[in-house]
PDB file of C-alpha atoms in Angstrom:
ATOM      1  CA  UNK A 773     -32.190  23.546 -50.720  1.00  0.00           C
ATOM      2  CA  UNK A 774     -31.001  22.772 -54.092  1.00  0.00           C
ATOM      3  CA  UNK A 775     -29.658  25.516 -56.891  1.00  0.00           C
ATOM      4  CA  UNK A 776     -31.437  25.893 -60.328  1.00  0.00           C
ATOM      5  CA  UNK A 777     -28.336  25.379 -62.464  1.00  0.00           C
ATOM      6  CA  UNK A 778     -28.018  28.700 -64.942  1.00  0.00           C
ATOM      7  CA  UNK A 779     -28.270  26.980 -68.545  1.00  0.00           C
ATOM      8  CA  UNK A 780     -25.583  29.656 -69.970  1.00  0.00           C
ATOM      9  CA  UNK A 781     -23.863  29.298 -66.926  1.00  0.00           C
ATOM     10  CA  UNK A 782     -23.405  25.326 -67.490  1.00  0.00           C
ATOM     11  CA  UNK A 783     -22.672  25.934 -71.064  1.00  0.00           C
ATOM     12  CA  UNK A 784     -19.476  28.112 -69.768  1.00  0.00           C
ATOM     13  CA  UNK A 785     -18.358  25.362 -67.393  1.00  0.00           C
ATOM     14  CA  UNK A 786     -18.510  22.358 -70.095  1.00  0.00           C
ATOM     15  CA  UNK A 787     -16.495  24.696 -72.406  1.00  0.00           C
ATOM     16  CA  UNK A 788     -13.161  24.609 -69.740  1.00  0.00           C
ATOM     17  CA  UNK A 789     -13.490  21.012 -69.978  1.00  0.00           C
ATOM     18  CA  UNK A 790     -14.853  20.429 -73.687  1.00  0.00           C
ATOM     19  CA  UNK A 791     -11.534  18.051 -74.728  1.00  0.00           C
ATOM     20  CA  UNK A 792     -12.709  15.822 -72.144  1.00  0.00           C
ATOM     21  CA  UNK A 793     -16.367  15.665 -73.440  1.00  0.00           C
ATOM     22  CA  UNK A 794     -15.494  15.813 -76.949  1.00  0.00           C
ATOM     23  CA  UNK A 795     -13.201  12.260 -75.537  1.00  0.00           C
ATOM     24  CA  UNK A 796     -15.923  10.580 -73.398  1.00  0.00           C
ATOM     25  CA  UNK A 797     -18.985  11.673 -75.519  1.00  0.00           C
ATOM     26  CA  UNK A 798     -17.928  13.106 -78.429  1.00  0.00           C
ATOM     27  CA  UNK A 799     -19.418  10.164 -80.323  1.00  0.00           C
ATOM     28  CA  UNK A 800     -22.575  10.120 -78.485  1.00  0.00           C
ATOM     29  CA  UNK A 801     -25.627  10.763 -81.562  1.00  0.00           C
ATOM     30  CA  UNK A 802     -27.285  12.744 -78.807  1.00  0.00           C
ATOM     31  CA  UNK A 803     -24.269  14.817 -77.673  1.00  0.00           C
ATOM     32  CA  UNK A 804     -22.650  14.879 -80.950  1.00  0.00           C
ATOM     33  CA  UNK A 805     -23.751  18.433 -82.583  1.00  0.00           C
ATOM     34  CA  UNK A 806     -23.111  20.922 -79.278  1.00  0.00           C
ATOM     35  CA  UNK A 807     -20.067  18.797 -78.460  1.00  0.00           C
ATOM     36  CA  UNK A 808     -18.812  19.596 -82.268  1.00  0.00           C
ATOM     37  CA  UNK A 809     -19.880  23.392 -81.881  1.00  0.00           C
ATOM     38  CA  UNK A 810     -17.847  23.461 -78.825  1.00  0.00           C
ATOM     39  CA  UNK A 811     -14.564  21.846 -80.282  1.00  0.00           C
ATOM     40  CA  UNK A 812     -14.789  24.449 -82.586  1.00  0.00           C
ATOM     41  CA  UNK A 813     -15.212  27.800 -80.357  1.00  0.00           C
ATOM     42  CA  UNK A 814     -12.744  29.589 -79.210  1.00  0.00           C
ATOM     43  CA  UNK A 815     -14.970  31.825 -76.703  1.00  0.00           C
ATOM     44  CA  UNK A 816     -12.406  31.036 -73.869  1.00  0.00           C
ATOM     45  CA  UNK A 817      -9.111  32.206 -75.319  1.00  0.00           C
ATOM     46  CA  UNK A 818      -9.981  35.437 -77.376  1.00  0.00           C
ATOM     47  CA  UNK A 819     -12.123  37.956 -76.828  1.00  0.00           C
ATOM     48  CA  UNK A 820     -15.154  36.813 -78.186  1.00  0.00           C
ATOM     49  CA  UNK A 821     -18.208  36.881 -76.472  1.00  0.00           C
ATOM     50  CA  UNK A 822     -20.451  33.771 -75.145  1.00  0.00           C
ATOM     51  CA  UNK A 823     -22.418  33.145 -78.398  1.00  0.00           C
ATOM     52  CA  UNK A 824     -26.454  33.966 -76.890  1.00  0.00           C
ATOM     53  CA  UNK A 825     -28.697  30.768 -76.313  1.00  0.00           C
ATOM     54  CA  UNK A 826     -31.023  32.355 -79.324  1.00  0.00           C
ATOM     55  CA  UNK A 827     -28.167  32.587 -81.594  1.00  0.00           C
ATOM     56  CA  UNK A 828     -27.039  28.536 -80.607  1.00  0.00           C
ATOM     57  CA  UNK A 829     -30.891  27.358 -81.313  1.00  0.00           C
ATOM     58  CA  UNK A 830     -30.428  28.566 -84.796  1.00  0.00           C
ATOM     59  CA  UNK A 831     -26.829  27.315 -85.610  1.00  0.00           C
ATOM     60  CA  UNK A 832     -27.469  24.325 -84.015  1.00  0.00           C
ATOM     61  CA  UNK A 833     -30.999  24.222 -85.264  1.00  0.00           C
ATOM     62  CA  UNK A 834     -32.682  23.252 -81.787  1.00  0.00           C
ATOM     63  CA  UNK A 835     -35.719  24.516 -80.446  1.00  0.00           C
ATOM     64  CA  UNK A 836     -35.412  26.157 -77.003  1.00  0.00           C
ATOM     65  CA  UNK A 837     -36.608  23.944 -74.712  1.00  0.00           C
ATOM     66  CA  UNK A 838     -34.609  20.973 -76.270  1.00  0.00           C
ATOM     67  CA  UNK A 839     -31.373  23.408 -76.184  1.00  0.00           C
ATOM     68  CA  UNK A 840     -31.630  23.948 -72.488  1.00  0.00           C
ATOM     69  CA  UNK A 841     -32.740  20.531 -71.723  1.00  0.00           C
ATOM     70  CA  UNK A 842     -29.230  19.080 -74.064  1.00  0.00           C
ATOM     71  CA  UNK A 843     -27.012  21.764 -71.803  1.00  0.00           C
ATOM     72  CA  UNK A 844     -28.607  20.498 -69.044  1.00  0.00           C
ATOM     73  CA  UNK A 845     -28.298  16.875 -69.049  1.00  0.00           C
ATOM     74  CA  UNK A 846     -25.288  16.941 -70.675  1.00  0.00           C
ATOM     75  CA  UNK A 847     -23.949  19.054 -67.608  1.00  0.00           C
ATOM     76  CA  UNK A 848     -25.460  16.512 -65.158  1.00  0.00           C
ATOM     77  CA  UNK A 849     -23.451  13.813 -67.350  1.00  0.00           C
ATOM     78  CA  UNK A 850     -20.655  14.906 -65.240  1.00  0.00           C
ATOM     79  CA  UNK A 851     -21.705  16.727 -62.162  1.00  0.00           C
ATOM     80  CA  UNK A 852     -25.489  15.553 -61.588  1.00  0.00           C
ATOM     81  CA  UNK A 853     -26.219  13.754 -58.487  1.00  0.00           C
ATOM     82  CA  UNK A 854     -25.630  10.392 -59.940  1.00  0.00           C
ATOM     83  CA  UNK A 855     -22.131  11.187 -62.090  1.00  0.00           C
ATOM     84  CA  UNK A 856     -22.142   9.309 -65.112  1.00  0.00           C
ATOM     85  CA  UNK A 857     -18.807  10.290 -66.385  1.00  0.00           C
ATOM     86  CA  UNK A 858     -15.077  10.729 -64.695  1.00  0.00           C
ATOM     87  CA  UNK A 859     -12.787  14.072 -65.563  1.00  0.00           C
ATOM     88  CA  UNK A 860      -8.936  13.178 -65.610  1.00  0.00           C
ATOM     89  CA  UNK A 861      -6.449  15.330 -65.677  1.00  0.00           C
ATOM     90  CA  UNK A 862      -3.511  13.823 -66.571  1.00  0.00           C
ATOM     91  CA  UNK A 863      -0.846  16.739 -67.937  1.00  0.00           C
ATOM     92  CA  UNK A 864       0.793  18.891 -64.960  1.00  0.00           C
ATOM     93  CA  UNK A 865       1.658  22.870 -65.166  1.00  0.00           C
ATOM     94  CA  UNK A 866       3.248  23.868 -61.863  1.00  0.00           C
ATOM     95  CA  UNK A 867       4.295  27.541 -61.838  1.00  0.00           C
ATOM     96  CA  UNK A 868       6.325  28.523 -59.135  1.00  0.00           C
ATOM     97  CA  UNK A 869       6.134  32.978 -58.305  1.00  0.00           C
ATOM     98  CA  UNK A 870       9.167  33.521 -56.147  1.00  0.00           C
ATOM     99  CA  UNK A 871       9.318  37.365 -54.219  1.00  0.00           C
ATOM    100  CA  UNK A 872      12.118  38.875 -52.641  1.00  0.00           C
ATOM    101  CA  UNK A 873      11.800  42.365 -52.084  1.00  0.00           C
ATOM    102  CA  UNK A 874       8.676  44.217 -54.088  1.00  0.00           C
ATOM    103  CA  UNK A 875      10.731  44.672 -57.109  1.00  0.00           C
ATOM    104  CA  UNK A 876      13.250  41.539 -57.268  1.00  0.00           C
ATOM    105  CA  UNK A 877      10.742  38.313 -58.509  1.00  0.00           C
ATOM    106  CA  UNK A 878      11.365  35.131 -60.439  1.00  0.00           C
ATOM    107  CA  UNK A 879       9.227  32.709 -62.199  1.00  0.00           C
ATOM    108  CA  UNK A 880       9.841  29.215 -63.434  1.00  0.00           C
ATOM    109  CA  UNK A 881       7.645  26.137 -64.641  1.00  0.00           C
ATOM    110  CA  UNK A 882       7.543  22.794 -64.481  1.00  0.00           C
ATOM    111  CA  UNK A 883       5.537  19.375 -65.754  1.00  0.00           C
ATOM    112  CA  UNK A 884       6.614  16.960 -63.370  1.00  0.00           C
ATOM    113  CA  UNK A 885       7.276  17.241 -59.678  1.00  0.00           C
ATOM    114  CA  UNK A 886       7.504  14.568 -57.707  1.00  0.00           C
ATOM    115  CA  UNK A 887       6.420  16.089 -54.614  1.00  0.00           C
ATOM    116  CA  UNK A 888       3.925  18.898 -54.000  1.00  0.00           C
ATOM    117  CA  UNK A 889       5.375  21.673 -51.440  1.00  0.00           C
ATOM    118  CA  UNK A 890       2.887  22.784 -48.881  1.00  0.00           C
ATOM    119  CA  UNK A 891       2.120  26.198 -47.261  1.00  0.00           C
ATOM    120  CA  UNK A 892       4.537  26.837 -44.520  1.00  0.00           C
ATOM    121  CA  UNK A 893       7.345  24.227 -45.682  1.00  0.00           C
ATOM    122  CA  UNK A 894      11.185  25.772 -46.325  1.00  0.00           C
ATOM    123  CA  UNK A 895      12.741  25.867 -49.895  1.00  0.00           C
ATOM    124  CA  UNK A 896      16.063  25.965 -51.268  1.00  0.00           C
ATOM    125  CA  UNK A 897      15.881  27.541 -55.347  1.00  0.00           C
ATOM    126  CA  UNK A 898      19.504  27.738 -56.098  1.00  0.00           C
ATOM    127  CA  UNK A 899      19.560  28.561 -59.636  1.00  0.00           C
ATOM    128  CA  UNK A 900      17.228  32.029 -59.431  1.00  0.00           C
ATOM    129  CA  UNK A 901      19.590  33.741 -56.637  1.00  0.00           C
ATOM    130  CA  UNK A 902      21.133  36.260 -59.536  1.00  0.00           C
ATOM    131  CA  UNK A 903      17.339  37.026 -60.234  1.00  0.00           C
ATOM    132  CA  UNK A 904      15.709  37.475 -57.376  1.00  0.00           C
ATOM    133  CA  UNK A 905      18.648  37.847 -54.719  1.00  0.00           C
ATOM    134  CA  UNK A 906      18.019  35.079 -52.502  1.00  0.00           C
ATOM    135  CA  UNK A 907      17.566  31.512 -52.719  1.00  0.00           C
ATOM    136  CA  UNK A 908      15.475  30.834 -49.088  1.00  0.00           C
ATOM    137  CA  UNK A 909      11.784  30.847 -49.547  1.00  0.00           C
ATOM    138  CA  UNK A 910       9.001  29.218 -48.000  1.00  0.00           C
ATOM    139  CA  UNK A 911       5.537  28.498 -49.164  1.00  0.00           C
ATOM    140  CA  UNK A 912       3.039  31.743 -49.161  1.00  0.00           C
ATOM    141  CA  UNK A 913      -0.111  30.390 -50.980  1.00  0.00           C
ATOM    142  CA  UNK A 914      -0.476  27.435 -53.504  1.00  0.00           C
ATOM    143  CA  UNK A 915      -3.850  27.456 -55.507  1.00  0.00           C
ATOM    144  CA  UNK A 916      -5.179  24.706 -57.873  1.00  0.00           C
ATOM    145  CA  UNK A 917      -6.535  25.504 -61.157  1.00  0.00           C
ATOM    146  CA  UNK A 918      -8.259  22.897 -63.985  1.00  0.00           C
ATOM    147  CA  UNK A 919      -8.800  23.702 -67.069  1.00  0.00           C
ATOM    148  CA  UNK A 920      -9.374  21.164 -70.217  1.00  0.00           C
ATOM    149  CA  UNK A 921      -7.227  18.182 -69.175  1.00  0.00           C
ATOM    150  CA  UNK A 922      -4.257  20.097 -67.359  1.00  0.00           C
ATOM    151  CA  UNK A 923      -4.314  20.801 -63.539  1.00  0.00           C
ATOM    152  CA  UNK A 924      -1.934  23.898 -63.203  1.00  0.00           C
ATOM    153  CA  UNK A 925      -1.249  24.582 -59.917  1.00  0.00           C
ATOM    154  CA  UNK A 926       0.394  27.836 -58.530  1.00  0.00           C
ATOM    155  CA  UNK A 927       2.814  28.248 -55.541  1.00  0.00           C
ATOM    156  CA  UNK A 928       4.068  31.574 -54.236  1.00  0.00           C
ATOM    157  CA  UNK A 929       7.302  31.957 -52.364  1.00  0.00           C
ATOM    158  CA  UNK A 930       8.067  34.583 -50.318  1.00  0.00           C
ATOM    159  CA  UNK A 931      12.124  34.976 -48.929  1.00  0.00           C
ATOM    160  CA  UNK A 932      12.994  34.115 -45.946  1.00  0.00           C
ATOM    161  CA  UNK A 933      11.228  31.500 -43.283  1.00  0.00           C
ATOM    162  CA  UNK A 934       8.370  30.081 -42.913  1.00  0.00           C
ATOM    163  CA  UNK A 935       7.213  32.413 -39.597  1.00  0.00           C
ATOM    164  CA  UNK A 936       3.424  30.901 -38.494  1.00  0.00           C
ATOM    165  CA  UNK A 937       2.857  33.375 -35.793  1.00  0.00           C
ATOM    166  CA  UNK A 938       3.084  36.532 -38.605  1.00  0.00           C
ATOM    167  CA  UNK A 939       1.119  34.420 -40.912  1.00  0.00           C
ATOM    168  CA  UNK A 940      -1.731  34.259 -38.408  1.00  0.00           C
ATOM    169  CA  UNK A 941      -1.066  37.934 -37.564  1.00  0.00           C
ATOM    170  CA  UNK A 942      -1.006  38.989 -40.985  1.00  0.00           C
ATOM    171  CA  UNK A 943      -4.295  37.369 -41.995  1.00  0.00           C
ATOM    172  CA  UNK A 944      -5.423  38.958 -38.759  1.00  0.00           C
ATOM    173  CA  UNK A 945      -4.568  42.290 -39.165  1.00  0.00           C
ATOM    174  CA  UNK A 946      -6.494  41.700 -42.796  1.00  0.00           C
ATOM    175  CA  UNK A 947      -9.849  40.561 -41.629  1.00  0.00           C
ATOM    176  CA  UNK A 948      -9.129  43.769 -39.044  1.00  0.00           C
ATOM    177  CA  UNK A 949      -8.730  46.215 -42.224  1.00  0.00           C
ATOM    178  CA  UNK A 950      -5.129  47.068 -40.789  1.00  0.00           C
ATOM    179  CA  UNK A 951      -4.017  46.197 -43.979  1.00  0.00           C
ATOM    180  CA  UNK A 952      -5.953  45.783 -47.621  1.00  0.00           C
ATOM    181  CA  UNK A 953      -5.749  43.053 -50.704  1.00  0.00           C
ATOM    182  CA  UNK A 954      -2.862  44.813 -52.007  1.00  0.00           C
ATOM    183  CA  UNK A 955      -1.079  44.372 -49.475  1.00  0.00           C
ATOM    184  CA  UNK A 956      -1.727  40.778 -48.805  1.00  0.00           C
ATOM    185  CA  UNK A 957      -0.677  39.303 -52.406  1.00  0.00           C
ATOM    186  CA  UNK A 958       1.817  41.702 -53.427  1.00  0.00           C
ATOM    187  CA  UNK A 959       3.651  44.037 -50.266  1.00  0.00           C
ATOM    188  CA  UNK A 960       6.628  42.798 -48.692  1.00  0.00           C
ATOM    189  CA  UNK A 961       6.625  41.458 -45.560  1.00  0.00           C
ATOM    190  CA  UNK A 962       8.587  43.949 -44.162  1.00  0.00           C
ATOM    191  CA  UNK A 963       6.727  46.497 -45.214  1.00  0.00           C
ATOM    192  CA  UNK A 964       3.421  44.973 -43.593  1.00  0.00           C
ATOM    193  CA  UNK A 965       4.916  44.602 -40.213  1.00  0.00           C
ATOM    194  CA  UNK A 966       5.307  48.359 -40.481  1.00  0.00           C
ATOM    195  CA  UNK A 967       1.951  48.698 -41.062  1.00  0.00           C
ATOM    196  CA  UNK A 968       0.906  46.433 -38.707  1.00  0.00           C
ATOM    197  CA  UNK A 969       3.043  48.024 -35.709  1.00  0.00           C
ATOM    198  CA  UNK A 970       4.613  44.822 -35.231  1.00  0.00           C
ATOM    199  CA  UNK A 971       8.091  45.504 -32.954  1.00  0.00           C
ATOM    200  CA  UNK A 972      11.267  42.817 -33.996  1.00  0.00           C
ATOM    201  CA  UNK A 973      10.903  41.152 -31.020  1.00  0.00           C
ATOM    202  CA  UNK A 974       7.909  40.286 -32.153  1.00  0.00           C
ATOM    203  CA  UNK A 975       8.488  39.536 -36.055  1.00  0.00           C
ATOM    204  CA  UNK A 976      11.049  36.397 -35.982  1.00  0.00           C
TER     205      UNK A 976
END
């Protein structure tokens, strides 16, 4: 069963990657105009609201149905079932959230990496130990963001060692309602194995 794409919707997705369609079709007669209205939005990093399709048919001066259809096959340019078009992302944000205790945290950034660190692996951050108050941590969560022509990925470190039986226990005791989303992303792990009853035996 396929999904009736949302024509405001796909607007809103081509606008996180309009550098790359300005790039690739920005020259295009037919793509030309809404590319050009896009380059020159900023609906993404203020507070300005989505501009209504009604108010884009008269700036643009498009009828309706030739509006949608523009959105539309310019959307399926890059993510119709026969992609016409390839994204690349070629700049590199990697923010690294390091967590001691609840209070002591660190943050750093970085372009280039020449190796991605996965959940569960060990790491050594030397120069944040007068921060934060350690310098052993070991991959928590990493997520992967896009946006324009940057992928920025974020990696959370938690102190201490990588410990796969609490992991599973944790994200246990979560699906179990022992403990909430709070508590998952931002309470320290010693203060969810009090919650979750756990004896020290059982936590290392």
């Amino acid at each position: 069963m396929s999904t009736t794409v949302s024509v405001k919707r796909a607007f809103l997705d081509l606008l996180f990657i309009k550098s790359q369609l300005n790039r690739l079709l920005g020259d295009e007669p037919k793509y030309k105009d809404i590319i050009s209205y896009m380059m020159t939005s900023t609906f993404l990093d203020s507070n300005e609201p989505l501009p209504s399709l009604k108010s884009m048919e008269q700036i643009l001066n498009y009828k309706s149905h030739s509006l949608r259809k523009l959105i539309i096959d310019l959307y399926n340019e890059f993510f119709g079932e026969e992609i016409k078009n390839s994204l690349s992302f070629s700049k590199l944000d990697v923010y690294f959230d390091l967590s001691y205790f609840e209070g002591d945290k660190g943050y750093f950034k970085c372009n280039e990496l020449c190796y991605i660190p996965r959940v569960g692996e060990n790491i050594t951050i030397n120069f944040l130990k007068a921060k934060v108050g350690t310098d052993w941590f070991y991959v928590d969560k990493i997520r992967h963001d896009f946006y324009e022509n940057t992928q920025i990925i974020e990696i959370s470190l938690k102190s201490g060692i990588y410990n796969k039986y609490f992991h599973y226990e944790k994200y246990k005791a979560y699906e179990e309602g022992v403990i909430n989303t709070y508590d998952l992303f931002n309470t320290h792990e010693v203060s969810i194995k009090r919650k979750m009853g756990l004896k020290r035996k059982e936590l290392y």
